[in-house]
PDB file of C-alpha atoms in Angstrom:
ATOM      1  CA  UNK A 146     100.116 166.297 -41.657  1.00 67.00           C
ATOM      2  CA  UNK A 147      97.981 167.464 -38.752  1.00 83.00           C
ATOM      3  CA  UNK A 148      94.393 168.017 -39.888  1.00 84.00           C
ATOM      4  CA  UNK A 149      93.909 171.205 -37.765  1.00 87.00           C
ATOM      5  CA  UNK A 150      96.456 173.147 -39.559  1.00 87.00           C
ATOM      6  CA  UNK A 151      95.039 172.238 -43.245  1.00 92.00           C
ATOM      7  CA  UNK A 152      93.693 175.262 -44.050  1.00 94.00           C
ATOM      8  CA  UNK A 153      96.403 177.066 -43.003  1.00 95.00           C
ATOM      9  CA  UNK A 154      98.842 175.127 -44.951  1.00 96.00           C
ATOM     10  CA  UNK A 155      96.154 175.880 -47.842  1.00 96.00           C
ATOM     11  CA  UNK A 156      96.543 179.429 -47.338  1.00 97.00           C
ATOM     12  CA  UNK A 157     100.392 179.169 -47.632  1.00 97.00           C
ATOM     13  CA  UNK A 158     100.111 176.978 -50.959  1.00 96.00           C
ATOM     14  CA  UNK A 159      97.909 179.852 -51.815  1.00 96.00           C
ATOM     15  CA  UNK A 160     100.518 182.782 -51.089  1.00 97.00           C
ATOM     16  CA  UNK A 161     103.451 180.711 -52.573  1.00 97.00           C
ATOM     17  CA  UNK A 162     101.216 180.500 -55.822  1.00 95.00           C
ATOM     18  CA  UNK A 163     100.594 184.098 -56.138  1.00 95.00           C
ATOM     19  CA  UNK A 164     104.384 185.355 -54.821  1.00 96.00           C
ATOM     20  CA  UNK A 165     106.966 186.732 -57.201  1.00 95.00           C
ATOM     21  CA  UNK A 166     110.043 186.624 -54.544  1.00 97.00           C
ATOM     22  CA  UNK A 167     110.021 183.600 -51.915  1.00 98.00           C
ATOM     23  CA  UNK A 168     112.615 183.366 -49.319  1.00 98.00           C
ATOM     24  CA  UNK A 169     112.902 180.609 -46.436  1.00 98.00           C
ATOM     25  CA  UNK A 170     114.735 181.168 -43.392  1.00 98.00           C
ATOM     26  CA  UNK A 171     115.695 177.845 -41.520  1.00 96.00           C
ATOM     27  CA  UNK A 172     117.149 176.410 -38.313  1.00 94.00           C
ATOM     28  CA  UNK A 173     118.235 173.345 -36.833  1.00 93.00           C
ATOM     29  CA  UNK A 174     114.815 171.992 -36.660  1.00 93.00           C
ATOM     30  CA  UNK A 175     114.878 171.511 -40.979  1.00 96.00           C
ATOM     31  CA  UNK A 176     117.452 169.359 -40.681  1.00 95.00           C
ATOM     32  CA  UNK A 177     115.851 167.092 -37.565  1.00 94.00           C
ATOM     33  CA  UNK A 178     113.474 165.048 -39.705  1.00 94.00           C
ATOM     34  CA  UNK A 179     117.289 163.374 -41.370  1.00 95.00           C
ATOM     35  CA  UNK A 180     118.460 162.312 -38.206  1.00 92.00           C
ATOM     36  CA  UNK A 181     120.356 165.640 -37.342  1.00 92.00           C
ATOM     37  CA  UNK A 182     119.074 166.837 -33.384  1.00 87.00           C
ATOM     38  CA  UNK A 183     119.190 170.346 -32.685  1.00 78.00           C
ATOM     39  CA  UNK A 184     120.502 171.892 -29.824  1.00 63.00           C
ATOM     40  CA  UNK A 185     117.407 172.624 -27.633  1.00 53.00           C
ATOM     41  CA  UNK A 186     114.594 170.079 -28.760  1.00 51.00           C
ATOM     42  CA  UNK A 187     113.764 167.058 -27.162  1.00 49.00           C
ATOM     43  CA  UNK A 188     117.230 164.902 -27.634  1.00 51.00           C
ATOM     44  CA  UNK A 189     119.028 167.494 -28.646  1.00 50.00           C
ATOM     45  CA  UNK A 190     122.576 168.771 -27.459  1.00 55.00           C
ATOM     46  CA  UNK A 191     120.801 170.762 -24.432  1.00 51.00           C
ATOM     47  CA  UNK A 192     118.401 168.274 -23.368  1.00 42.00           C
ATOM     48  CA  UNK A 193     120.555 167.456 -20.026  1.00 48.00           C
ATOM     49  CA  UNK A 194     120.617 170.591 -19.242  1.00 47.00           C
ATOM     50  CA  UNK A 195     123.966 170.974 -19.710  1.00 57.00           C
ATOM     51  CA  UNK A 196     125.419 174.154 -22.182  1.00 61.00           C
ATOM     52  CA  UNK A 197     127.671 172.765 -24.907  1.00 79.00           C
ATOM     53  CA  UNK A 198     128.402 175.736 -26.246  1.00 88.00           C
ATOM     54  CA  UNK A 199     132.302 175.673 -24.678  1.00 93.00           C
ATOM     55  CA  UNK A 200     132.795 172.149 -26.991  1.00 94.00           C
ATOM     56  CA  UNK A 201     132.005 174.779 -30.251  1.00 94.00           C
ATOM     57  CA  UNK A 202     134.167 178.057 -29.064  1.00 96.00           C
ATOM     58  CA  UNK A 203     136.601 179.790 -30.191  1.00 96.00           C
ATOM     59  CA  UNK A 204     138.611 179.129 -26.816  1.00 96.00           C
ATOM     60  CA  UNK A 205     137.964 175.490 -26.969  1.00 96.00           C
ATOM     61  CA  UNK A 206     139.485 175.134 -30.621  1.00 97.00           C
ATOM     62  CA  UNK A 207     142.556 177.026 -29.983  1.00 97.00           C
ATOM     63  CA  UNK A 208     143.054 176.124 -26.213  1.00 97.00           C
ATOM     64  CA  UNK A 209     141.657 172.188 -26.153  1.00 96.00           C
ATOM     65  CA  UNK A 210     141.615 171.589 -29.969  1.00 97.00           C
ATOM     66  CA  UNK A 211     141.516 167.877 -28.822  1.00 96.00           C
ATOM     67  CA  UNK A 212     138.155 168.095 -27.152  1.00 95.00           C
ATOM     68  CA  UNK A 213     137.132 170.391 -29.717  1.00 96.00           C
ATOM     69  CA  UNK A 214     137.425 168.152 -32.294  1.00 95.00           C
ATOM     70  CA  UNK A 215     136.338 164.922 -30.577  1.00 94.00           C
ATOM     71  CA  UNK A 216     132.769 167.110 -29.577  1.00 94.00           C
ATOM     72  CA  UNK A 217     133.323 168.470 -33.229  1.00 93.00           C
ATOM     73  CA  UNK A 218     132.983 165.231 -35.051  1.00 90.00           C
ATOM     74  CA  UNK A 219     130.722 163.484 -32.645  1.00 89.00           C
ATOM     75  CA  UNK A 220     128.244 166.033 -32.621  1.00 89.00           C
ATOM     76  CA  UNK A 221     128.146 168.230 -35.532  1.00 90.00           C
ATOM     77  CA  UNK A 222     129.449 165.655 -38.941  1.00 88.00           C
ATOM     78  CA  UNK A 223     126.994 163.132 -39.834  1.00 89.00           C
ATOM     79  CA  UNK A 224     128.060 161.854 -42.974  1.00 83.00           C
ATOM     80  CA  UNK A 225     125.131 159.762 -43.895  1.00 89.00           C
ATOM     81  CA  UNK A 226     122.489 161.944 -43.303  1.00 92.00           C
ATOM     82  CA  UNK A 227     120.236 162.952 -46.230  1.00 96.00           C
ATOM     83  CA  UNK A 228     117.819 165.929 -47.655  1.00 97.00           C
ATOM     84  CA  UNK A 229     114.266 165.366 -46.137  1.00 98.00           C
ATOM     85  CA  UNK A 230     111.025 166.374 -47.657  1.00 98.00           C
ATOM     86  CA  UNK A 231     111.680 170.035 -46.865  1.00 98.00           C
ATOM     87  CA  UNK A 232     115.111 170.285 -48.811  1.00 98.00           C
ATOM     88  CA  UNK A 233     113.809 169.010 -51.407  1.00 98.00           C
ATOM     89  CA  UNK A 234     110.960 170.833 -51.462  1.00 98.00           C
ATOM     90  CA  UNK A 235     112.734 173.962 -51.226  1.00 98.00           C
ATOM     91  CA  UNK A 236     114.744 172.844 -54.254  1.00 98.00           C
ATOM     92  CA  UNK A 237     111.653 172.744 -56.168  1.00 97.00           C
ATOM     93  CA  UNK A 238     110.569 175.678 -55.544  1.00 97.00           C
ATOM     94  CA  UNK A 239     113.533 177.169 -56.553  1.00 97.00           C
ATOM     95  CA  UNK A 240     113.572 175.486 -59.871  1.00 96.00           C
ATOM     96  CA  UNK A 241     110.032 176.735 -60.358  1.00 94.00           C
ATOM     97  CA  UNK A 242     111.385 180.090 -60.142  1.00 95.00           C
ATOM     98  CA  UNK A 243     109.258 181.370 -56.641  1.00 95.00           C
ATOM     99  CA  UNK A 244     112.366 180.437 -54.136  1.00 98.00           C
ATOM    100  CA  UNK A 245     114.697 182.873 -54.575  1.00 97.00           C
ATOM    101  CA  UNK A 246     117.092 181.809 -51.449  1.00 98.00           C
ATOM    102  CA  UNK A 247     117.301 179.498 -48.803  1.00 98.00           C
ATOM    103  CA  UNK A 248     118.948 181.212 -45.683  1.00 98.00           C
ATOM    104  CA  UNK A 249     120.407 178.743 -43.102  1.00 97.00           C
ATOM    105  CA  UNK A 250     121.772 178.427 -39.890  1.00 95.00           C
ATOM    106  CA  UNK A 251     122.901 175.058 -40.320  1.00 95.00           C
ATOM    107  CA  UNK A 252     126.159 173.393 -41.497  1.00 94.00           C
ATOM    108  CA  UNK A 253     125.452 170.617 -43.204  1.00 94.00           C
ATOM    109  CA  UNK A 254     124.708 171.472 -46.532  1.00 94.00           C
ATOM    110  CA  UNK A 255     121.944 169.392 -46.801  1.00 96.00           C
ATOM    111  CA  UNK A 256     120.221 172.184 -48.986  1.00 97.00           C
ATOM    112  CA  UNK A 257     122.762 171.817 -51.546  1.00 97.00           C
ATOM    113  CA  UNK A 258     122.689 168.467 -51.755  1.00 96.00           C
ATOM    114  CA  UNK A 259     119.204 168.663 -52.218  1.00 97.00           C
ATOM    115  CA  UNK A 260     119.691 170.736 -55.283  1.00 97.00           C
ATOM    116  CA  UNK A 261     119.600 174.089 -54.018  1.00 97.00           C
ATOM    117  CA  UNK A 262     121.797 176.742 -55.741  1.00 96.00           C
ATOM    118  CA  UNK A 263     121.267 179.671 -53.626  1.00 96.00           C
ATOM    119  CA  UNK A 264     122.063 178.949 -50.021  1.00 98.00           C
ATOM    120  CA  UNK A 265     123.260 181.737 -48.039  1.00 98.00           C
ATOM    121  CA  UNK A 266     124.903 180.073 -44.844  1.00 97.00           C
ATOM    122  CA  UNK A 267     124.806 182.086 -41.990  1.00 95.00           C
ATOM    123  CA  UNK A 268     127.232 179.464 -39.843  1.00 95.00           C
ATOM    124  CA  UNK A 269     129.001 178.945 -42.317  1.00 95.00           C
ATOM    125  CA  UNK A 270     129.899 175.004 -43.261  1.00 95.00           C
ATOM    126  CA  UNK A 271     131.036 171.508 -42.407  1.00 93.00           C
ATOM    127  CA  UNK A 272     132.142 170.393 -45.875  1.00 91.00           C
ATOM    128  CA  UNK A 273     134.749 173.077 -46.160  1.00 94.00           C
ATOM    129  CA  UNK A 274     137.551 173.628 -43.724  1.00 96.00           C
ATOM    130  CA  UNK A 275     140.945 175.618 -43.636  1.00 97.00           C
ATOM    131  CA  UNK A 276     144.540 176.171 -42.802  1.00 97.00           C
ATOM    132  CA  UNK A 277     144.600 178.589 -39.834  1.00 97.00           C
ATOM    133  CA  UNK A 278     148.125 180.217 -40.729  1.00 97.00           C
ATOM    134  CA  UNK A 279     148.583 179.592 -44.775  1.00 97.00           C
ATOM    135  CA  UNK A 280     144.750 179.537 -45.341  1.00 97.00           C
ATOM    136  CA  UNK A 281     144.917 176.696 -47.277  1.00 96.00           C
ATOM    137  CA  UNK A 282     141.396 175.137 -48.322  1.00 96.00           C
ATOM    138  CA  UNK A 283     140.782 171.224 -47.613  1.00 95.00           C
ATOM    139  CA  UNK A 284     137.052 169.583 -47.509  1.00 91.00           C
ATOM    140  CA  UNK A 285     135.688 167.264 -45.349  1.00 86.00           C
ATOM    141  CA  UNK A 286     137.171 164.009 -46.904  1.00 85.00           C
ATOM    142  CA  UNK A 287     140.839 165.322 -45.973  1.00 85.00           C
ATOM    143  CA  UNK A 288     139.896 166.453 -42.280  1.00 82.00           C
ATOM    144  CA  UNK A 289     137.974 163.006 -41.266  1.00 80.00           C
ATOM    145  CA  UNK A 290     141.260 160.898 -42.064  1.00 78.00           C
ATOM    146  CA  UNK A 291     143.809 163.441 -40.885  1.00 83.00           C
ATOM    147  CA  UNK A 292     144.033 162.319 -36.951  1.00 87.00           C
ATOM    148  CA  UNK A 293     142.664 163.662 -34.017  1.00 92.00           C
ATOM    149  CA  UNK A 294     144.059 167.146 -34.755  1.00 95.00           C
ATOM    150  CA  UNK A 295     143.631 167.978 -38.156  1.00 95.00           C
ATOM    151  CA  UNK A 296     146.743 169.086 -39.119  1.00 95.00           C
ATOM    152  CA  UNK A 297     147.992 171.402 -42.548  1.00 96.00           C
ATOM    153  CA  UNK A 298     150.894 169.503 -44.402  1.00 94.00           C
ATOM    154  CA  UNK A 299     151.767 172.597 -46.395  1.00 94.00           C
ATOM    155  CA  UNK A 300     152.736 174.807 -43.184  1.00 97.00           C
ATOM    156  CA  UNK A 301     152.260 172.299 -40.067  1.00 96.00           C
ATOM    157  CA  UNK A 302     149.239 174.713 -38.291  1.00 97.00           C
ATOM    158  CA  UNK A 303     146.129 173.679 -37.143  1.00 97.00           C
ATOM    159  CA  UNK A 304     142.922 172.887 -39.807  1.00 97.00           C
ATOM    160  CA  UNK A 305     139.717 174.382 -38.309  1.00 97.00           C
ATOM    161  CA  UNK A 306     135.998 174.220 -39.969  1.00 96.00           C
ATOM    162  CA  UNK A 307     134.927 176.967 -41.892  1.00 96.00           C
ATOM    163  CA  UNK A 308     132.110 177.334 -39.196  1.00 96.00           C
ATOM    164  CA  UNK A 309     130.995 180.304 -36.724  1.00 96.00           C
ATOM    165  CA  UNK A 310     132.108 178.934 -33.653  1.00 96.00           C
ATOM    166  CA  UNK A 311     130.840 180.601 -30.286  1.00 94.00           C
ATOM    167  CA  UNK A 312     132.893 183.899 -29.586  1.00 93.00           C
ATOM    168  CA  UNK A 313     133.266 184.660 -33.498  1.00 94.00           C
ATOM    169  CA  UNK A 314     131.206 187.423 -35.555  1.00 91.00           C
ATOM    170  CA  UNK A 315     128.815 186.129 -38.323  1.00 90.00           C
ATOM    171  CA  UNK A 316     130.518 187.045 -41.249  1.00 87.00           C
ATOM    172  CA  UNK A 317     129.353 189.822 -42.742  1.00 90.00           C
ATOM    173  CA  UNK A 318     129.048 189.191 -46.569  1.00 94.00           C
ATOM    174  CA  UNK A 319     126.505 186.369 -45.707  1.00 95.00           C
ATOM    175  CA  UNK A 320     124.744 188.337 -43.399  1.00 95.00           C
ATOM    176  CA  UNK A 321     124.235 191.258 -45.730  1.00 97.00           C
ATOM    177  CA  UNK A 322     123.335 189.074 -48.513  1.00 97.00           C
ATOM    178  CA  UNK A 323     120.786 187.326 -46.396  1.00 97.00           C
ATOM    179  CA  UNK A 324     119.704 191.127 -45.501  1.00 97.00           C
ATOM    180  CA  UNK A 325     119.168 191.734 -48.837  1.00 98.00           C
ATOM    181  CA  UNK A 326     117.350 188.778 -50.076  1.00 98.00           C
ATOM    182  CA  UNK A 327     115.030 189.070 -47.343  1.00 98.00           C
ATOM    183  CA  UNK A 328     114.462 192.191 -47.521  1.00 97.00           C
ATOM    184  CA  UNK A 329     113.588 191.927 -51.327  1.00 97.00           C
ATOM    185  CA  UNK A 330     110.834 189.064 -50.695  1.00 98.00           C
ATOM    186  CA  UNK A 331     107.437 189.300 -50.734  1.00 97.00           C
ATOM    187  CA  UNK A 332     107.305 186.277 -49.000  1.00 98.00           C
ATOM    188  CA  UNK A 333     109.450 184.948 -45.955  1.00 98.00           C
ATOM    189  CA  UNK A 334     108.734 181.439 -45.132  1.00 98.00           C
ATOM    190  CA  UNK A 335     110.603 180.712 -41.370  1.00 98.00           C
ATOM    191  CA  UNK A 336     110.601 177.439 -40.504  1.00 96.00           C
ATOM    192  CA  UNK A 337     112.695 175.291 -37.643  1.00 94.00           C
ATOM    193  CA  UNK A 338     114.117 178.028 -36.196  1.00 93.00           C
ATOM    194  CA  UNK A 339     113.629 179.726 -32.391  1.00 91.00           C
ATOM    195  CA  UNK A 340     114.752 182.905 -33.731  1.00 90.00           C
ATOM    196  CA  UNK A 341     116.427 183.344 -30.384  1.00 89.00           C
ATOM    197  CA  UNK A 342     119.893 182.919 -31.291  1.00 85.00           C
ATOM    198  CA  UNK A 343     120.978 186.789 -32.685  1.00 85.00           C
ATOM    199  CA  UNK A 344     121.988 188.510 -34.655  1.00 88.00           C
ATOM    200  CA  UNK A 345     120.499 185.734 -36.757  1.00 89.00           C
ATOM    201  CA  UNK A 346     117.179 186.103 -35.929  1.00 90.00           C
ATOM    202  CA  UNK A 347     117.192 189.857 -36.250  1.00 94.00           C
ATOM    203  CA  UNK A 348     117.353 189.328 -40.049  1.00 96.00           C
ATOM    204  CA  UNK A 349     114.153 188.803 -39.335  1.00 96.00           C
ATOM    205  CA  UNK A 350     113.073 192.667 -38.842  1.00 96.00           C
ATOM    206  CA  UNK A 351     114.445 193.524 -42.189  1.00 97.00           C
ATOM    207  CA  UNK A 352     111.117 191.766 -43.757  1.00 97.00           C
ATOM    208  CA  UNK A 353     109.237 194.373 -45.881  1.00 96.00           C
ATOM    209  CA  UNK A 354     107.061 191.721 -47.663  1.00 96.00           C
ATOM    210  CA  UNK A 355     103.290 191.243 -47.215  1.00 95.00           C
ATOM    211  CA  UNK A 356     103.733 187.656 -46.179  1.00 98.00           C
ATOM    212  CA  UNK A 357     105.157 186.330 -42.694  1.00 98.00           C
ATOM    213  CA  UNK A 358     104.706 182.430 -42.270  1.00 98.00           C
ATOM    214  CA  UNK A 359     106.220 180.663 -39.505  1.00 98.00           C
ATOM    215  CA  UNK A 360     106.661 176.661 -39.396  1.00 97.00           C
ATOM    216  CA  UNK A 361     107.692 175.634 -35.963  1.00 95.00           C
ATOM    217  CA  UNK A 362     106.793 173.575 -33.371  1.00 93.00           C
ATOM    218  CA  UNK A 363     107.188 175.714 -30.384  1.00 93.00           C
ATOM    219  CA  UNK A 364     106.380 179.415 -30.354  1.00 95.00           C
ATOM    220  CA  UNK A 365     108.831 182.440 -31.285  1.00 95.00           C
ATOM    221  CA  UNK A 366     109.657 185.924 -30.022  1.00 96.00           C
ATOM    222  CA  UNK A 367     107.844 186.703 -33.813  1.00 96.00           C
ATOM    223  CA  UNK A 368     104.568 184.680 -33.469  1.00 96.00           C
ATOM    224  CA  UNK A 369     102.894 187.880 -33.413  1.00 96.00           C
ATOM    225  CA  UNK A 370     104.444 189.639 -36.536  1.00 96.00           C
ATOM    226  CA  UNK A 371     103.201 186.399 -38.488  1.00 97.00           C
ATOM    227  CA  UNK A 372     100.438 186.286 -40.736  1.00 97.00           C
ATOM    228  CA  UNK A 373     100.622 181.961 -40.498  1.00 97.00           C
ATOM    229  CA  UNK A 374     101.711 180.025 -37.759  1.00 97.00           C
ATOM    230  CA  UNK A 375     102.182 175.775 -38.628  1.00 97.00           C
ATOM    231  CA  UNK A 376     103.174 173.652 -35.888  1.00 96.00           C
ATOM    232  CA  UNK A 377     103.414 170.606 -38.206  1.00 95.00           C
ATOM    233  CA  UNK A 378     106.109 168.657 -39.844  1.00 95.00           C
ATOM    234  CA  UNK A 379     108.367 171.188 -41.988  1.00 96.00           C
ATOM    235  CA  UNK A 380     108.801 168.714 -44.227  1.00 97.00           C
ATOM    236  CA  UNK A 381     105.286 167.588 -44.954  1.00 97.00           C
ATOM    237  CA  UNK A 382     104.006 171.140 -45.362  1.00 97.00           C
ATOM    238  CA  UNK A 383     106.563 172.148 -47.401  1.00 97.00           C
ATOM    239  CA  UNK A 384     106.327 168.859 -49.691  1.00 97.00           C
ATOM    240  CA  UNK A 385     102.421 169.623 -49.575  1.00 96.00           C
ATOM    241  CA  UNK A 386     103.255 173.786 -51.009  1.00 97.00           C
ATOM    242  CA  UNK A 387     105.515 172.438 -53.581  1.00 96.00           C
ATOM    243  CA  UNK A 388     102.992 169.802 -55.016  1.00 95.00           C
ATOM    244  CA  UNK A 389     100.582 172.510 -54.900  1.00 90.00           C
ATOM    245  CA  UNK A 390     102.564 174.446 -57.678  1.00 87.00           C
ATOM    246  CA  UNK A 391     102.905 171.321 -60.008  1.00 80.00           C
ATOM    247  CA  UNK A 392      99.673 170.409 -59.954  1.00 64.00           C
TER     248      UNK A 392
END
């Protein structure tokens, strides 16, 4: 952990300690310390300069479901990846009874494997897929050995991931329930995210709480708004709050 953000990460074991209603709000840069890059870090999906975001359309699943899927599974499955520090953490906090949800932008449900039990996924999810004319429900394990073009054998359509692909609306029982948890907390913990990518990161303005904490390496549209800013390991200072409540 850097030494010059110690007493800020102090102040947020602090404010976790004295909260009643905790929620975290997390991007693609939680899931970087297991091997998973994000889109615009260093390494990450944009670092060529080049926008993927055609690979993980609407158009490109429906038009080119070939490339789709070959971008798909190269790019957005990692099967062996595991929770870091900061899932786990999280998952202690919950069972402590302070977290009271974990709202994601990421798909690959590292927070539930983790142990977390209330994960509102804004993007939806890798492990679950479906039948795009029946609506037939198959996880992961069926898609990865079903050929190039996950097919359903039930009606003969096309699978697709049960994912927010570019062109497609959030869907708007997660985004209400994130709406409400947030608003709720007395505490919103942000960390990995942008908060560039809407409306995502306009859940951000229903905050009512006291508390605004932000753990990201590179500023925000919101640095001003928060009360904390940590541009340290996610993992590390999260590990570091959630030791601080069992000690």
């Amino acid at each position: 952990m850097k030494p010059e953000y110690a007493r800020e990460v102090e102040r947020l074991k602090a404010i976790v300690a004295e909260a009643e209603r905790v929620v975290f709000f997390g991007g693609a840069g939680v899931s970087t310390e297991s091997g998973i890059p994000d889109f615009r870090g260093q390494g990450g999906l944009y670092a060529d300069g080049e926008s993927k975001e055609y690979y993980l359309s609407r158009e490109c699943l429906y038009n080119e479901p070939e490339k789709f899927y070959r971008f798909f599974r190269e790019h957005m499955l990692y099967p062996y990846a595991e929770p870091n520090d900061a899932h786990v953490a999280l998952a202690r906090l919950e069972e402590r009874g302070v977290l009271t949800a974990v709202v994601t932008q990421n798909i690959d449900g590292l927070h539930q494997m983790a142990g977390s039990s209330k994960v509102i996924e804004l993007h939806g999810t890798a492990a679950r897929y479906y039948c795009t004319r029946c609506r037939k429900r198959y996880g992961k394990e069926y898609v990865q050995g079903a050929g190039e073009v996950p097919m359903c054998p039930e009606c003969g359509a096309m699978i697709r991931p049960d994912v927010v692909l570019y062109g497609e609306a959030l869907p708007g029982f997660a985004f209400a329930e994130a709406a409400d948890a947030i608003c709720d907390a007395d505490v919103l913990i942000v960390g990995g995210s942008s908060l560039v990518v809407q409306p995502a990161a306009s859940l951000i303005d229903v905050f009512q709480g006291e508390h605004l904490v932000i753990i990201n390496h590179t500023p925000t549209p919101y640095d001003g708004l928060a009360e904390l800013i940590i541009r340290d390991s996610i993992g590390e200072v999260l590990r570091a709050v959630a030791d601080g409540m069992e000690s």
